[in-house]
Amino acid sequence: MRVTFTVNGRRCEADDVWEGESLLYVLRERLGLPGSKNACEQGECGSCTVRLDGTPVCACLVAAGQAEGCEVLTVEGLADFARQRSGEPEPDQLSPVQEAFNRAGAVQCGFCTPGLLVAADELLERNPLPSDAEIREALAGNLCRCTGYEKILDAVRLAARASGEE
């Protein structure tokens, strides 16, 4: 089957998609977007988190055909999406969440980072000044084996403060 959807603001088509093929596989292997990571393939780790019509989902659990006609945002599109929201045409600049993760030292091995970035970005779009409990809830589906999470929480707090100062 052919699947047609919008990925990071660009209309995309994937041909010869078989019935059980995941959105994650299509993004990584057919569209060349390796940012979303393939780890557990069971929706337990969050490393493959993308936004499907604005909602964070584990791309490993979404059949590619379910994305037909939908908007998908991956980690590769975060900076462009942030620029569209703010109206600032700053090419080659990181999104506020990406910048905050760098500044807070919330990136270690980087495997979980794409999913965390996508989930944190969605949280801050929905709730620009979240409480610690709200941050923890929004990131609960994302596992990290390296950081101990405190730096990740610091990064989301930093991104929230930065967006509040704009």
Short mmCIF file of N, CA and C in Angstrom, two decimals:
data_model
loop_
_atom_site.label_atom_id
_atom_site.label_comp_id
_atom_site.label_asym_id
_atom_site.label_seq_id
_atom_site.Cartn_x
_atom_site.Cartn_y
_atom_site.Cartn_z
N MET A 1 0.84 -1.18 0.00
CA MET A 1 0.00 0.00 0.00
C MET A 1 0.89 1.25 0.00
N ARG A 2 0.33 2.34 -0.40
CA ARG A 2 1.01 3.63 -0.35
C ARG A 2 0.46 4.41 0.84
N VAL A 3 1.38 5.01 1.59
CA VAL A 3 1.00 5.85 2.72
C VAL A 3 1.47 7.27 2.41
N THR A 4 0.53 8.21 2.50
CA THR A 4 0.84 9.62 2.25
C THR A 4 0.53 10.40 3.51
N PHE A 5 1.51 11.14 3.98
CA PHE A 5 1.34 11.93 5.19
C PHE A 5 2.34 13.07 5.17
N THR A 6 2.24 13.95 6.14
CA THR A 6 3.14 15.09 6.23
C THR A 6 4.12 14.83 7.37
N VAL A 7 5.40 14.93 7.07
CA VAL A 7 6.43 14.71 8.08
C VAL A 7 7.27 15.97 8.18
N ASN A 8 7.28 16.55 9.36
CA ASN A 8 8.05 17.78 9.61
C ASN A 8 7.73 18.86 8.59
N GLY A 9 6.44 18.97 8.27
CA GLY A 9 5.97 20.01 7.37
C GLY A 9 6.10 19.70 5.88
N ARG A 10 6.58 18.52 5.54
CA ARG A 10 6.79 18.14 4.14
C ARG A 10 5.91 16.94 3.79
N ARG A 11 5.20 17.04 2.69
CA ARG A 11 4.36 15.93 2.24
C ARG A 11 5.26 14.77 1.82
N CYS A 12 4.97 13.58 2.32
CA CYS A 12 5.78 12.40 2.01
C CYS A 12 4.89 11.25 1.58
N GLU A 13 5.47 10.38 0.77
CA GLU A 13 4.79 9.15 0.37
C GLU A 13 5.74 7.99 0.58
N ALA A 14 5.19 6.90 1.04
CA ALA A 14 5.96 5.66 1.17
C ALA A 14 5.19 4.60 0.40
N ASP A 15 5.84 3.97 -0.56
CA ASP A 15 5.21 2.94 -1.38
C ASP A 15 5.56 1.55 -0.88
N ASP A 16 4.72 0.61 -1.24
CA ASP A 16 4.92 -0.81 -0.91
C ASP A 16 5.05 -1.05 0.59
N VAL A 17 4.31 -0.28 1.37
CA VAL A 17 4.30 -0.47 2.82
C VAL A 17 3.45 -1.70 3.11
N TRP A 18 4.00 -2.63 3.83
CA TRP A 18 3.23 -3.82 4.15
C TRP A 18 2.39 -3.60 5.40
N GLU A 19 1.39 -4.40 5.57
CA GLU A 19 0.37 -4.21 6.61
C GLU A 19 0.91 -4.04 8.02
N GLY A 20 1.93 -4.78 8.39
CA GLY A 20 2.44 -4.72 9.75
C GLY A 20 3.60 -3.78 9.96
N GLU A 21 3.94 -3.00 8.95
CA GLU A 21 5.10 -2.11 9.04
C GLU A 21 4.80 -0.94 9.96
N SER A 22 5.72 -0.64 10.85
CA SER A 22 5.50 0.43 11.82
C SER A 22 5.85 1.80 11.23
N LEU A 23 5.26 2.81 11.82
CA LEU A 23 5.59 4.17 11.45
C LEU A 23 7.08 4.41 11.69
N LEU A 24 7.62 3.86 12.78
CA LEU A 24 9.04 4.01 13.07
C LEU A 24 9.90 3.48 11.94
N TYR A 25 9.57 2.31 11.42
CA TYR A 25 10.34 1.72 10.32
C TYR A 25 10.27 2.63 9.09
N VAL A 26 9.09 3.11 8.77
CA VAL A 26 8.94 3.98 7.59
C VAL A 26 9.75 5.26 7.76
N LEU A 27 9.69 5.86 8.93
CA LEU A 27 10.45 7.09 9.16
C LEU A 27 11.95 6.85 9.03
N ARG A 28 12.45 5.82 9.67
CA ARG A 28 13.89 5.56 9.69
C ARG A 28 14.41 5.00 8.37
N GLU A 29 13.76 3.96 7.89
CA GLU A 29 14.31 3.20 6.76
C GLU A 29 13.85 3.68 5.40
N ARG A 30 12.66 4.19 5.30
CA ARG A 30 12.15 4.62 3.99
C ARG A 30 12.33 6.12 3.76
N LEU A 31 12.22 6.90 4.84
CA LEU A 31 12.30 8.35 4.68
C LEU A 31 13.64 8.92 5.14
N GLY A 32 14.52 8.09 5.68
CA GLY A 32 15.85 8.55 6.06
C GLY A 32 15.87 9.49 7.24
N LEU A 33 14.98 9.28 8.19
CA LEU A 33 14.91 10.12 9.40
C LEU A 33 15.28 9.24 10.60
N PRO A 34 16.55 9.11 10.91
CA PRO A 34 16.99 8.17 11.94
C PRO A 34 16.92 8.71 13.37
N GLY A 35 16.42 9.91 13.57
CA GLY A 35 16.41 10.51 14.91
C GLY A 35 15.61 9.71 15.91
N SER A 36 14.43 9.25 15.54
CA SER A 36 13.62 8.42 16.43
C SER A 36 14.29 7.06 16.51
N LYS A 37 14.58 6.62 17.72
CA LYS A 37 15.38 5.41 17.90
C LYS A 37 14.52 4.17 18.05
N ASN A 38 15.07 3.06 17.58
CA ASN A 38 14.41 1.76 17.67
C ASN A 38 15.06 0.99 18.80
N ALA A 39 14.36 0.86 19.91
CA ALA A 39 14.95 0.17 21.06
C ALA A 39 14.11 -1.04 21.45
N CYS A 40 13.02 -0.82 22.14
CA CYS A 40 12.27 -1.95 22.70
C CYS A 40 11.24 -2.55 21.75
N GLU A 41 10.76 -1.77 20.80
CA GLU A 41 9.70 -2.17 19.86
C GLU A 41 8.43 -2.62 20.57
N GLN A 42 8.23 -2.16 21.81
CA GLN A 42 7.05 -2.52 22.57
C GLN A 42 6.37 -1.32 23.22
N GLY A 43 6.82 -0.12 22.90
CA GLY A 43 6.21 1.08 23.47
C GLY A 43 6.54 1.30 24.93
N GLU A 44 7.61 0.71 25.41
CA GLU A 44 7.96 0.81 26.82
C GLU A 44 9.03 1.85 27.12
N CYS A 45 9.87 2.20 26.13
CA CYS A 45 11.03 3.04 26.44
C CYS A 45 10.90 4.49 25.99
N GLY A 46 10.07 4.77 25.00
CA GLY A 46 9.86 6.14 24.54
C GLY A 46 10.91 6.68 23.60
N SER A 47 11.93 5.90 23.25
CA SER A 47 12.99 6.42 22.39
C SER A 47 12.52 6.71 20.97
N CYS A 48 11.37 6.18 20.61
CA CYS A 48 10.84 6.40 19.26
C CYS A 48 9.69 7.42 19.25
N THR A 49 9.53 8.18 20.31
CA THR A 49 8.40 9.11 20.42
C THR A 49 8.42 10.15 19.31
N VAL A 50 7.29 10.29 18.64
CA VAL A 50 7.04 11.33 17.65
C VAL A 50 5.67 11.91 17.98
N ARG A 51 5.34 13.00 17.33
CA ARG A 51 4.00 13.56 17.49
C ARG A 51 3.19 13.20 16.25
N LEU A 52 2.04 12.60 16.48
CA LEU A 52 1.12 12.23 15.42
C LEU A 52 -0.10 13.11 15.58
N ASP A 53 -0.30 14.02 14.64
CA ASP A 53 -1.36 15.03 14.74
C ASP A 53 -1.30 15.74 16.10
N GLY A 54 -0.08 16.03 16.55
CA GLY A 54 0.14 16.80 17.76
C GLY A 54 0.30 16.00 19.03
N THR A 55 -0.08 14.74 19.01
CA THR A 55 -0.05 13.90 20.21
C THR A 55 1.20 13.03 20.23
N PRO A 56 1.93 13.01 21.33
CA PRO A 56 3.09 12.12 21.41
C PRO A 56 2.66 10.66 21.37
N VAL A 57 3.31 9.88 20.50
CA VAL A 57 3.04 8.44 20.39
C VAL A 57 4.36 7.71 20.22
N CYS A 58 4.36 6.46 20.58
CA CYS A 58 5.51 5.59 20.30
C CYS A 58 5.36 5.11 18.86
N ALA A 59 6.24 5.55 18.00
CA ALA A 59 6.14 5.23 16.58
C ALA A 59 6.29 3.74 16.31
N CYS A 60 6.89 3.01 17.25
CA CYS A 60 7.02 1.56 17.06
C CYS A 60 5.68 0.86 17.19
N LEU A 61 4.71 1.48 17.84
CA LEU A 61 3.40 0.86 18.05
C LEU A 61 2.34 1.31 17.05
N VAL A 62 2.68 2.28 16.23
CA VAL A 62 1.73 2.82 15.26
C VAL A 62 1.99 2.16 13.91
N ALA A 63 0.98 1.51 13.38
CA ALA A 63 1.11 0.95 12.03
C ALA A 63 1.22 2.12 11.06
N ALA A 64 2.11 2.00 10.10
CA ALA A 64 2.35 3.09 9.16
C ALA A 64 1.05 3.55 8.50
N GLY A 65 0.17 2.62 8.19
CA GLY A 65 -1.10 2.97 7.55
C GLY A 65 -1.97 3.87 8.41
N GLN A 66 -1.79 3.83 9.72
CA GLN A 66 -2.56 4.70 10.62
C GLN A 66 -2.16 6.16 10.47
N ALA A 67 -1.01 6.41 9.88
CA ALA A 67 -0.54 7.79 9.71
C ALA A 67 -1.04 8.40 8.41
N GLU A 68 -1.78 7.66 7.63
CA GLU A 68 -2.32 8.17 6.36
C GLU A 68 -3.04 9.48 6.59
N GLY A 69 -2.60 10.52 5.87
CA GLY A 69 -3.22 11.83 5.95
C GLY A 69 -2.89 12.62 7.21
N CYS A 70 -2.04 12.09 8.06
CA CYS A 70 -1.72 12.74 9.33
C CYS A 70 -0.49 13.62 9.23
N GLU A 71 -0.29 14.41 10.28
CA GLU A 71 0.92 15.23 10.45
C GLU A 71 1.81 14.52 11.46
N VAL A 72 3.06 14.31 11.08
CA VAL A 72 4.03 13.68 11.97
C VAL A 72 5.15 14.67 12.21
N LEU A 73 5.52 14.83 13.47
CA LEU A 73 6.66 15.66 13.84
C LEU A 73 7.68 14.77 14.52
N THR A 74 8.90 14.75 13.98
CA THR A 74 9.98 13.98 14.56
C THR A 74 10.99 14.95 15.18
N VAL A 75 11.97 14.40 15.86
CA VAL A 75 13.01 15.23 16.47
C VAL A 75 13.71 16.08 15.41
N GLU A 76 13.84 15.56 14.20
CA GLU A 76 14.49 16.33 13.13
C GLU A 76 13.73 17.61 12.78
N GLY A 77 12.44 17.65 13.06
CA GLY A 77 11.63 18.82 12.72
C GLY A 77 11.38 19.78 13.86
N LEU A 78 11.91 19.49 15.06
CA LEU A 78 11.61 20.35 16.22
C LEU A 78 12.04 21.80 16.03
N ALA A 79 13.23 22.01 15.52
CA ALA A 79 13.71 23.39 15.37
C ALA A 79 12.85 24.17 14.39
N ASP A 80 12.50 23.55 13.26
CA ASP A 80 11.65 24.22 12.28
C ASP A 80 10.27 24.51 12.87
N PHE A 81 9.73 23.55 13.60
CA PHE A 81 8.42 23.71 14.22
C PHE A 81 8.45 24.85 15.23
N ALA A 82 9.51 24.92 16.03
CA ALA A 82 9.65 26.00 17.02
C ALA A 82 9.72 27.35 16.33
N ARG A 83 10.45 27.42 15.22
CA ARG A 83 10.54 28.69 14.47
C ARG A 83 9.19 29.10 13.92
N GLN A 84 8.42 28.14 13.44
CA GLN A 84 7.08 28.45 12.92
C GLN A 84 6.19 29.01 14.02
N ARG A 85 6.26 28.40 15.20
CA ARG A 85 5.43 28.86 16.33
C ARG A 85 5.81 30.27 16.75
N SER A 86 7.12 30.55 16.78
CA SER A 86 7.57 31.85 17.28
C SER A 86 7.55 32.92 16.20
N GLY A 87 7.53 32.49 14.93
CA GLY A 87 7.57 33.45 13.84
C GLY A 87 8.96 33.98 13.55
N GLU A 88 9.98 33.35 14.16
CA GLU A 88 11.36 33.80 13.95
C GLU A 88 12.04 32.94 12.88
N PRO A 89 12.46 33.54 11.81
CA PRO A 89 13.13 32.79 10.74
C PRO A 89 14.62 32.60 11.01
N GLU A 90 14.98 31.83 11.99
CA GLU A 90 16.38 31.61 12.37
C GLU A 90 16.84 30.25 11.87
N PRO A 91 17.38 30.16 10.66
CA PRO A 91 17.83 28.85 10.17
C PRO A 91 19.01 28.34 10.99
N ASP A 92 19.14 27.02 11.01
CA ASP A 92 20.26 26.36 11.68
C ASP A 92 20.33 26.66 13.17
N GLN A 93 19.22 26.93 13.79
CA GLN A 93 19.18 27.18 15.23
C GLN A 93 18.39 26.05 15.88
N LEU A 94 18.80 25.64 17.06
CA LEU A 94 18.09 24.60 17.78
C LEU A 94 16.78 25.15 18.33
N SER A 95 15.85 24.24 18.62
CA SER A 95 14.62 24.65 19.29
C SER A 95 14.96 24.99 20.74
N PRO A 96 14.09 25.72 21.43
CA PRO A 96 14.37 26.03 22.84
C PRO A 96 14.59 24.79 23.71
N VAL A 97 13.85 23.73 23.45
CA VAL A 97 14.02 22.51 24.23
C VAL A 97 15.37 21.86 23.93
N GLN A 98 15.74 21.82 22.66
CA GLN A 98 17.05 21.25 22.31
C GLN A 98 18.18 22.06 22.93
N GLU A 99 18.06 23.37 22.87
CA GLU A 99 19.08 24.24 23.46
C GLU A 99 19.16 24.02 24.97
N ALA A 100 18.03 23.90 25.63
CA ALA A 100 18.01 23.69 27.08
C ALA A 100 18.63 22.35 27.46
N PHE A 101 18.38 21.31 26.68
CA PHE A 101 18.99 20.01 26.95
C PHE A 101 20.51 20.11 26.85
N ASN A 102 20.98 20.84 25.86
CA ASN A 102 22.43 21.03 25.73
C ASN A 102 22.99 21.81 26.92
N ARG A 103 22.35 22.92 27.25
CA ARG A 103 22.86 23.78 28.33
C ARG A 103 22.81 23.10 29.69
N ALA A 104 21.80 22.27 29.93
CA ALA A 104 21.65 21.61 31.23
C ALA A 104 22.47 20.33 31.34
N GLY A 105 23.09 19.91 30.26
CA GLY A 105 23.85 18.66 30.29
C GLY A 105 22.95 17.44 30.39
N ALA A 106 21.77 17.52 29.77
CA ALA A 106 20.78 16.44 29.86
C ALA A 106 20.98 15.37 28.81
N VAL A 107 22.03 15.48 28.02
CA VAL A 107 22.30 14.51 26.96
C VAL A 107 23.56 13.74 27.33
N GLN A 108 23.45 12.43 27.42
CA GLN A 108 24.65 11.63 27.64
C GLN A 108 24.84 10.72 26.44
N CYS A 109 24.35 9.50 26.47
CA CYS A 109 24.56 8.63 25.31
C CYS A 109 23.72 9.09 24.13
N GLY A 110 22.60 9.76 24.40
CA GLY A 110 21.78 10.32 23.34
C GLY A 110 20.70 9.41 22.81
N PHE A 111 20.66 8.17 23.24
CA PHE A 111 19.68 7.24 22.67
C PHE A 111 18.25 7.62 23.02
N CYS A 112 18.02 8.02 24.25
CA CYS A 112 16.66 8.39 24.69
C CYS A 112 16.31 9.83 24.33
N THR A 113 17.30 10.62 24.01
CA THR A 113 17.13 12.06 23.85
C THR A 113 16.07 12.46 22.83
N PRO A 114 16.02 11.86 21.64
CA PRO A 114 14.99 12.29 20.68
C PRO A 114 13.57 12.18 21.22
N GLY A 115 13.27 11.06 21.86
CA GLY A 115 11.93 10.88 22.43
C GLY A 115 11.64 11.86 23.54
N LEU A 116 12.63 12.09 24.39
CA LEU A 116 12.46 13.05 25.47
C LEU A 116 12.25 14.46 24.93
N LEU A 117 12.99 14.82 23.91
CA LEU A 117 12.84 16.16 23.31
C LEU A 117 11.44 16.35 22.74
N VAL A 118 10.95 15.36 22.02
CA VAL A 118 9.62 15.47 21.41
C VAL A 118 8.55 15.56 22.50
N ALA A 119 8.67 14.72 23.53
CA ALA A 119 7.69 14.74 24.62
C ALA A 119 7.74 16.07 25.40
N ALA A 120 8.95 16.55 25.67
CA ALA A 120 9.09 17.81 26.40
C ALA A 120 8.57 18.99 25.58
N ASP A 121 8.83 18.98 24.29
CA ASP A 121 8.36 20.05 23.42
C ASP A 121 6.83 20.10 23.42
N GLU A 122 6.20 18.94 23.35
CA GLU A 122 4.74 18.90 23.37
C GLU A 122 4.21 19.42 24.70
N LEU A 123 4.84 19.01 25.79
CA LEU A 123 4.41 19.50 27.11
C LEU A 123 4.47 21.02 27.17
N LEU A 124 5.60 21.58 26.74
CA LEU A 124 5.77 23.03 26.86
C LEU A 124 4.87 23.81 25.90
N GLU A 125 4.49 23.20 24.81
CA GLU A 125 3.52 23.85 23.93
C GLU A 125 2.14 23.88 24.61
N ARG A 126 1.80 22.79 25.24
CA ARG A 126 0.51 22.65 25.92
C ARG A 126 0.47 23.40 27.24
N ASN A 127 1.62 23.43 27.94
CA ASN A 127 1.68 24.01 29.28
C ASN A 127 3.04 24.70 29.43
N PRO A 128 3.13 25.98 29.12
CA PRO A 128 4.43 26.67 29.11
C PRO A 128 5.14 26.74 30.46
N LEU A 129 4.42 26.61 31.55
CA LEU A 129 5.04 26.67 32.88
C LEU A 129 4.60 25.47 33.72
N PRO A 130 5.05 24.28 33.36
CA PRO A 130 4.60 23.08 34.08
C PRO A 130 5.27 22.95 35.45
N SER A 131 4.55 22.31 36.34
CA SER A 131 5.12 21.97 37.65
C SER A 131 6.05 20.77 37.47
N ASP A 132 6.84 20.48 38.49
CA ASP A 132 7.71 19.30 38.42
C ASP A 132 6.88 18.03 38.23
N ALA A 133 5.76 17.95 38.89
CA ALA A 133 4.89 16.77 38.74
C ALA A 133 4.38 16.64 37.31
N GLU A 134 4.04 17.76 36.69
CA GLU A 134 3.57 17.73 35.30
C GLU A 134 4.69 17.34 34.35
N ILE A 135 5.90 17.80 34.62
CA ILE A 135 7.04 17.41 33.79
C ILE A 135 7.27 15.91 33.91
N ARG A 136 7.28 15.41 35.13
CA ARG A 136 7.49 13.98 35.35
C ARG A 136 6.41 13.15 34.66
N GLU A 137 5.17 13.59 34.74
CA GLU A 137 4.06 12.88 34.09
C GLU A 137 4.23 12.86 32.57
N ALA A 138 4.60 13.99 31.99
CA ALA A 138 4.75 14.08 30.54
C ALA A 138 5.90 13.22 30.02
N LEU A 139 6.92 13.05 30.84
CA LEU A 139 8.10 12.29 30.42
C LEU A 139 8.10 10.86 30.95
N ALA A 140 7.03 10.46 31.62
CA ALA A 140 6.98 9.16 32.28
C ALA A 140 7.18 7.99 31.31
N GLY A 141 6.82 8.13 30.07
CA GLY A 141 6.96 7.04 29.11
C GLY A 141 8.33 6.96 28.47
N ASN A 142 9.26 7.78 28.92
CA ASN A 142 10.59 7.82 28.32
C ASN A 142 11.63 7.36 29.34
N LEU A 143 12.32 6.29 29.03
CA LEU A 143 13.34 5.75 29.92
C LEU A 143 14.72 6.23 29.53
N CYS A 144 15.52 6.54 30.54
CA CYS A 144 16.91 6.94 30.34
C CYS A 144 17.77 6.14 31.30
N ARG A 145 18.80 5.52 30.80
CA ARG A 145 19.67 4.70 31.66
C ARG A 145 20.92 5.46 32.09
N CYS A 146 21.14 6.65 31.57
CA CYS A 146 22.41 7.35 31.82
C CYS A 146 22.32 8.50 32.82
N THR A 147 21.27 9.30 32.73
CA THR A 147 21.31 10.61 33.40
C THR A 147 20.79 10.64 34.82
N GLY A 148 19.99 9.68 35.23
CA GLY A 148 19.36 9.79 36.54
C GLY A 148 18.20 10.78 36.54
N TYR A 149 17.86 11.31 35.39
CA TYR A 149 16.69 12.18 35.14
C TYR A 149 16.80 13.60 35.68
N GLU A 150 17.62 13.88 36.65
CA GLU A 150 17.63 15.22 37.23
C GLU A 150 18.04 16.26 36.19
N LYS A 151 19.04 15.96 35.40
CA LYS A 151 19.47 16.91 34.35
C LYS A 151 18.37 17.10 33.31
N ILE A 152 17.62 16.05 33.04
CA ILE A 152 16.50 16.14 32.09
C ILE A 152 15.43 17.07 32.65
N LEU A 153 15.09 16.90 33.92
CA LEU A 153 14.11 17.79 34.56
C LEU A 153 14.63 19.22 34.56
N ASP A 154 15.92 19.39 34.85
CA ASP A 154 16.53 20.72 34.81
C ASP A 154 16.37 21.34 33.43
N ALA A 155 16.57 20.54 32.39
CA ALA A 155 16.48 21.04 31.02
C ALA A 155 15.07 21.51 30.69
N VAL A 156 14.07 20.76 31.10
CA VAL A 156 12.69 21.15 30.81
C VAL A 156 12.35 22.42 31.59
N ARG A 157 12.79 22.49 32.83
CA ARG A 157 12.57 23.72 33.61
C ARG A 157 13.24 24.91 32.95
N LEU A 158 14.46 24.72 32.47
CA LEU A 158 15.21 25.78 31.78
C LEU A 158 14.48 26.22 30.52
N ALA A 159 14.00 25.27 29.75
CA ALA A 159 13.25 25.61 28.53
C ALA A 159 11.97 26.37 28.86
N ALA A 160 11.31 25.97 29.94
CA ALA A 160 10.08 26.67 30.34
C ALA A 160 10.40 28.11 30.75
N ARG A 161 11.47 28.28 31.52
CA ARG A 161 11.86 29.65 31.93
C ARG A 161 12.24 30.49 30.71
N ALA A 162 12.95 29.89 29.78
CA ALA A 162 13.38 30.63 28.59
C ALA A 162 12.19 31.04 27.74
N SER A 163 11.19 30.17 27.62
CA SER A 163 10.02 30.54 26.84
C SER A 163 9.18 31.58 27.56
N GLY A 164 9.22 31.60 28.89
CA GLY A 164 8.51 32.60 29.66
C GLY A 164 9.14 33.98 29.58
N GLU A 165 10.45 34.02 29.26
CA GLU A 165 11.16 35.29 29.16
C GLU A 165 10.99 35.96 27.81
N GLU A 166 10.51 35.20 26.82
CA GLU A 166 10.37 35.77 25.47
C GLU A 166 9.22 36.72 25.36
#
